[in-house]
């Protein structure tokens, strides 16, 4: 599954990202978007990040480089 960060950069499993507001960084572990359209994925807490508890909205994330 692919999602897009706050700057509309593609993020997928394995992408290194920073959480806007906290500055925490991590690697995308999973994107839970089955049955959702692109707008719903972007605005729902669908992204799991290694080392961070809970799920995040893709618009809360900033991709750091390429993987």
CSV table of N, CA and C in Angstrom, one decimal:
chain,number,residue,atom,x,y,z
A,1,UNK,N,0.9,-1.2,0.0
A,1,UNK,CA,0.0,0.0,0.0
A,1,UNK,C,0.9,1.2,0.0
A,2,UNK,N,0.5,2.2,-0.7
A,2,UNK,CA,1.2,3.5,-0.8
A,2,UNK,C,0.3,4.6,-0.2
A,3,UNK,N,0.9,5.5,0.5
A,3,UNK,CA,0.3,6.7,1.0
A,3,UNK,C,1.2,7.9,0.7
A,4,UNK,N,0.7,9.1,1.0
A,4,UNK,CA,1.4,10.3,0.7
A,4,UNK,C,1.6,11.2,2.0
A,5,UNK,N,2.8,11.7,2.2
A,5,UNK,CA,3.0,12.5,3.4
A,5,UNK,C,2.4,13.9,3.2
A,6,UNK,N,2.7,14.8,4.2
A,6,UNK,CA,2.1,16.1,4.2
A,6,UNK,C,2.6,16.9,3.0
A,7,UNK,N,3.7,16.6,2.4
A,7,UNK,CA,4.2,17.3,1.2
A,7,UNK,C,3.9,16.5,-0.1
A,8,UNK,N,3.0,15.6,0.0
A,8,UNK,CA,2.6,14.7,-1.1
A,8,UNK,C,3.7,13.9,-1.7
A,9,UNK,N,4.7,13.5,-0.9
A,9,UNK,CA,5.7,12.6,-1.3
A,9,UNK,C,5.2,11.2,-0.9
A,10,UNK,N,5.5,10.2,-1.8
A,10,UNK,CA,5.0,8.8,-1.6
A,10,UNK,C,5.7,8.2,-0.4
A,11,UNK,N,5.0,7.5,0.4
A,11,UNK,CA,5.6,6.8,1.5
A,11,UNK,C,5.0,5.3,1.4
A,12,UNK,N,5.9,4.4,1.6
A,12,UNK,CA,5.5,3.0,1.6
A,12,UNK,C,6.2,2.3,2.8
A,13,UNK,N,5.9,1.0,3.0
A,13,UNK,CA,6.6,0.3,4.0
A,13,UNK,C,8.1,0.3,3.8
A,14,UNK,N,8.8,0.7,4.8
A,14,UNK,CA,10.3,0.8,4.7
A,14,UNK,C,10.7,2.3,4.6
A,15,UNK,N,9.8,3.2,4.3
A,15,UNK,CA,10.2,4.6,4.2
A,15,UNK,C,10.6,5.2,5.5
A,16,UNK,N,11.6,6.0,5.6
A,16,UNK,CA,12.0,6.7,6.8
A,16,UNK,C,11.3,8.0,6.9
A,17,UNK,N,10.6,8.2,8.0
A,17,UNK,CA,9.8,9.4,8.1
A,17,UNK,C,10.0,10.1,9.5
A,18,UNK,N,9.6,11.4,9.5
A,18,UNK,CA,9.6,12.2,10.8
A,18,UNK,C,8.2,12.5,11.1
A,19,UNK,N,7.8,12.5,12.4
A,19,UNK,CA,6.5,12.8,12.8
A,19,UNK,C,6.4,14.3,13.0
A,20,UNK,N,5.6,15.1,12.3
A,20,UNK,CA,5.5,16.5,12.4
A,20,UNK,C,5.0,16.8,13.8
A,21,UNK,N,5.6,17.8,14.5
A,21,UNK,CA,5.2,18.2,15.8
A,21,UNK,C,6.1,17.7,16.9
A,22,UNK,N,6.5,16.4,16.8
A,22,UNK,CA,7.3,15.8,17.8
A,22,UNK,C,8.7,15.7,17.4
A,23,UNK,N,9.0,15.6,16.1
A,23,UNK,CA,10.4,15.4,15.7
A,23,UNK,C,10.9,14.0,15.7
A,24,UNK,N,10.1,13.1,16.3
A,24,UNK,CA,10.5,11.6,16.3
A,24,UNK,C,10.6,11.1,14.9
A,25,UNK,N,11.6,10.2,14.7
A,25,UNK,CA,11.8,9.6,13.4
A,25,UNK,C,11.7,8.1,13.5
A,26,UNK,N,11.4,7.5,12.4
A,26,UNK,CA,11.3,6.0,12.4
A,26,UNK,C,11.0,5.5,11.0
A,27,UNK,N,10.9,4.2,10.9
A,27,UNK,CA,10.6,3.6,9.6
A,27,UNK,C,9.2,3.1,9.6
A,28,UNK,N,8.5,3.3,8.4
A,28,UNK,CA,7.1,2.8,8.3
A,28,UNK,C,7.1,1.3,8.3
A,29,UNK,N,6.4,0.8,9.3
A,29,UNK,CA,6.3,-0.7,9.5
A,29,UNK,C,5.1,-1.2,8.7
A,30,UNK,N,4.0,-0.5,8.7
A,30,UNK,CA,2.8,-1.0,8.0
A,30,UNK,C,1.9,0.2,7.7
A,31,UNK,N,1.1,0.1,6.6
A,31,UNK,CA,0.1,1.0,6.2
A,31,UNK,C,-1.2,0.2,6.1
A,32,UNK,N,-2.2,0.5,7.0
A,32,UNK,CA,-3.5,-0.2,7.1
A,32,UNK,C,-4.5,0.6,6.3
A,33,UNK,N,-4.6,0.3,5.0
A,33,UNK,CA,-5.6,1.1,4.2
A,33,UNK,C,-6.6,0.2,3.4
A,34,UNK,N,-6.7,-1.0,3.8
A,34,UNK,CA,-7.5,-1.9,3.0
A,34,UNK,C,-9.0,-1.4,3.1
A,35,UNK,N,-9.6,-1.3,1.9
A,35,UNK,CA,-11.0,-0.9,1.8
A,35,UNK,C,-11.2,0.6,1.9
A,36,UNK,N,-10.1,1.4,2.0
A,36,UNK,CA,-10.2,2.8,2.0
A,36,UNK,C,-9.8,3.4,0.7
A,37,UNK,N,-10.4,4.6,0.3
A,37,UNK,CA,-9.9,5.2,-0.9
A,37,UNK,C,-8.8,6.2,-0.5
A,38,UNK,N,-8.1,6.8,-1.4
A,38,UNK,CA,-6.9,7.6,-1.2
A,38,UNK,C,-7.1,8.7,-0.2
A,39,UNK,N,-8.3,9.4,-0.3
A,39,UNK,CA,-8.6,10.5,0.6
A,39,UNK,C,-8.7,10.0,2.1
A,40,UNK,N,-9.4,8.8,2.2
A,40,UNK,CA,-9.6,8.3,3.6
A,40,UNK,C,-8.2,7.8,4.2
A,41,UNK,N,-7.4,7.2,3.3
A,41,UNK,CA,-6.1,6.8,3.8
A,41,UNK,C,-5.3,8.0,4.3
A,42,UNK,N,-5.3,9.1,3.6
A,42,UNK,CA,-4.6,10.3,3.9
A,42,UNK,C,-5.0,10.9,5.2
A,43,UNK,N,-6.3,10.8,5.5
A,43,UNK,CA,-6.8,11.5,6.7
A,43,UNK,C,-7.2,10.6,7.9
A,44,UNK,N,-6.8,9.3,7.8
A,44,UNK,CA,-7.1,8.4,8.9
A,44,UNK,C,-5.8,7.9,9.5
A,45,UNK,N,-5.8,7.4,10.7
A,45,UNK,CA,-4.6,6.9,11.4
A,45,UNK,C,-4.4,5.5,10.9
A,46,UNK,N,-3.6,5.4,9.8
A,46,UNK,CA,-3.4,4.2,9.1
A,46,UNK,C,-1.9,3.7,9.1
A,47,UNK,N,-1.0,4.6,9.5
A,47,UNK,CA,0.4,4.2,9.4
A,47,UNK,C,1.0,3.9,10.8
A,48,UNK,N,1.7,2.7,10.8
A,48,UNK,CA,2.5,2.3,12.0
A,48,UNK,C,3.9,2.5,11.7
A,49,UNK,N,4.6,3.1,12.7
A,49,UNK,CA,6.0,3.4,12.6
A,49,UNK,C,6.8,2.6,13.7
A,50,UNK,N,7.9,2.0,13.3
A,50,UNK,CA,8.8,1.3,14.2
A,50,UNK,C,9.3,2.2,15.3
A,51,UNK,N,9.2,1.8,16.6
A,51,UNK,CA,9.7,2.6,17.7
A,51,UNK,C,8.7,3.7,18.2
A,52,UNK,N,7.6,3.8,17.5
A,52,UNK,CA,6.6,4.8,18.0
A,52,UNK,C,5.3,4.0,18.2
A,53,UNK,N,4.6,4.4,19.3
A,53,UNK,CA,3.4,3.7,19.7
A,53,UNK,C,2.2,4.3,19.0
A,54,UNK,N,1.3,3.5,18.6
A,54,UNK,CA,0.0,3.9,17.9
A,54,UNK,C,0.2,4.1,16.4
A,55,UNK,N,-0.9,4.6,15.8
A,55,UNK,CA,-0.9,4.8,14.4
A,55,UNK,C,-0.9,6.3,14.1
A,56,UNK,N,-0.5,6.7,12.9
A,56,UNK,CA,-0.5,8.1,12.5
A,56,UNK,C,-1.1,8.3,11.2
A,57,UNK,N,-1.6,9.5,11.0
A,57,UNK,CA,-2.2,10.0,9.7
A,57,UNK,C,-1.0,10.3,8.8
A,58,UNK,N,-1.1,9.9,7.5
A,58,UNK,CA,0.0,10.2,6.6
A,58,UNK,C,0.3,11.7,6.6
A,59,UNK,N,-0.7,12.6,6.8
A,59,UNK,CA,-0.5,14.0,6.7
A,59,UNK,C,0.3,14.5,7.9
A,60,UNK,N,0.5,13.7,8.9
A,60,UNK,CA,1.3,14.0,10.1
A,60,UNK,C,2.8,13.7,9.8
A,61,UNK,N,3.1,13.1,8.7
A,61,UNK,CA,4.5,12.6,8.5
A,61,UNK,C,5.2,13.4,7.4
A,62,UNK,N,6.5,13.4,7.5
A,62,UNK,CA,7.4,14.0,6.5
A,62,UNK,C,8.4,12.9,6.1
A,63,UNK,N,8.5,12.6,4.8
A,63,UNK,CA,9.4,11.6,4.3
A,63,UNK,C,10.8,12.1,4.4
A,64,UNK,N,11.8,11.3,4.9
A,64,UNK,CA,13.2,11.7,5.0
A,64,UNK,C,14.0,10.9,3.9
A,65,UNK,N,14.3,11.5,2.8
A,65,UNK,CA,15.0,10.8,1.8
A,65,UNK,C,14.3,9.6,1.1
A,66,UNK,N,15.0,8.8,0.4
A,66,UNK,CA,14.5,7.7,-0.3
A,66,UNK,C,15.0,6.4,0.3
A,67,UNK,N,14.3,5.3,0.1
A,67,UNK,CA,14.8,4.0,0.7
A,67,UNK,C,15.0,3.1,-0.4
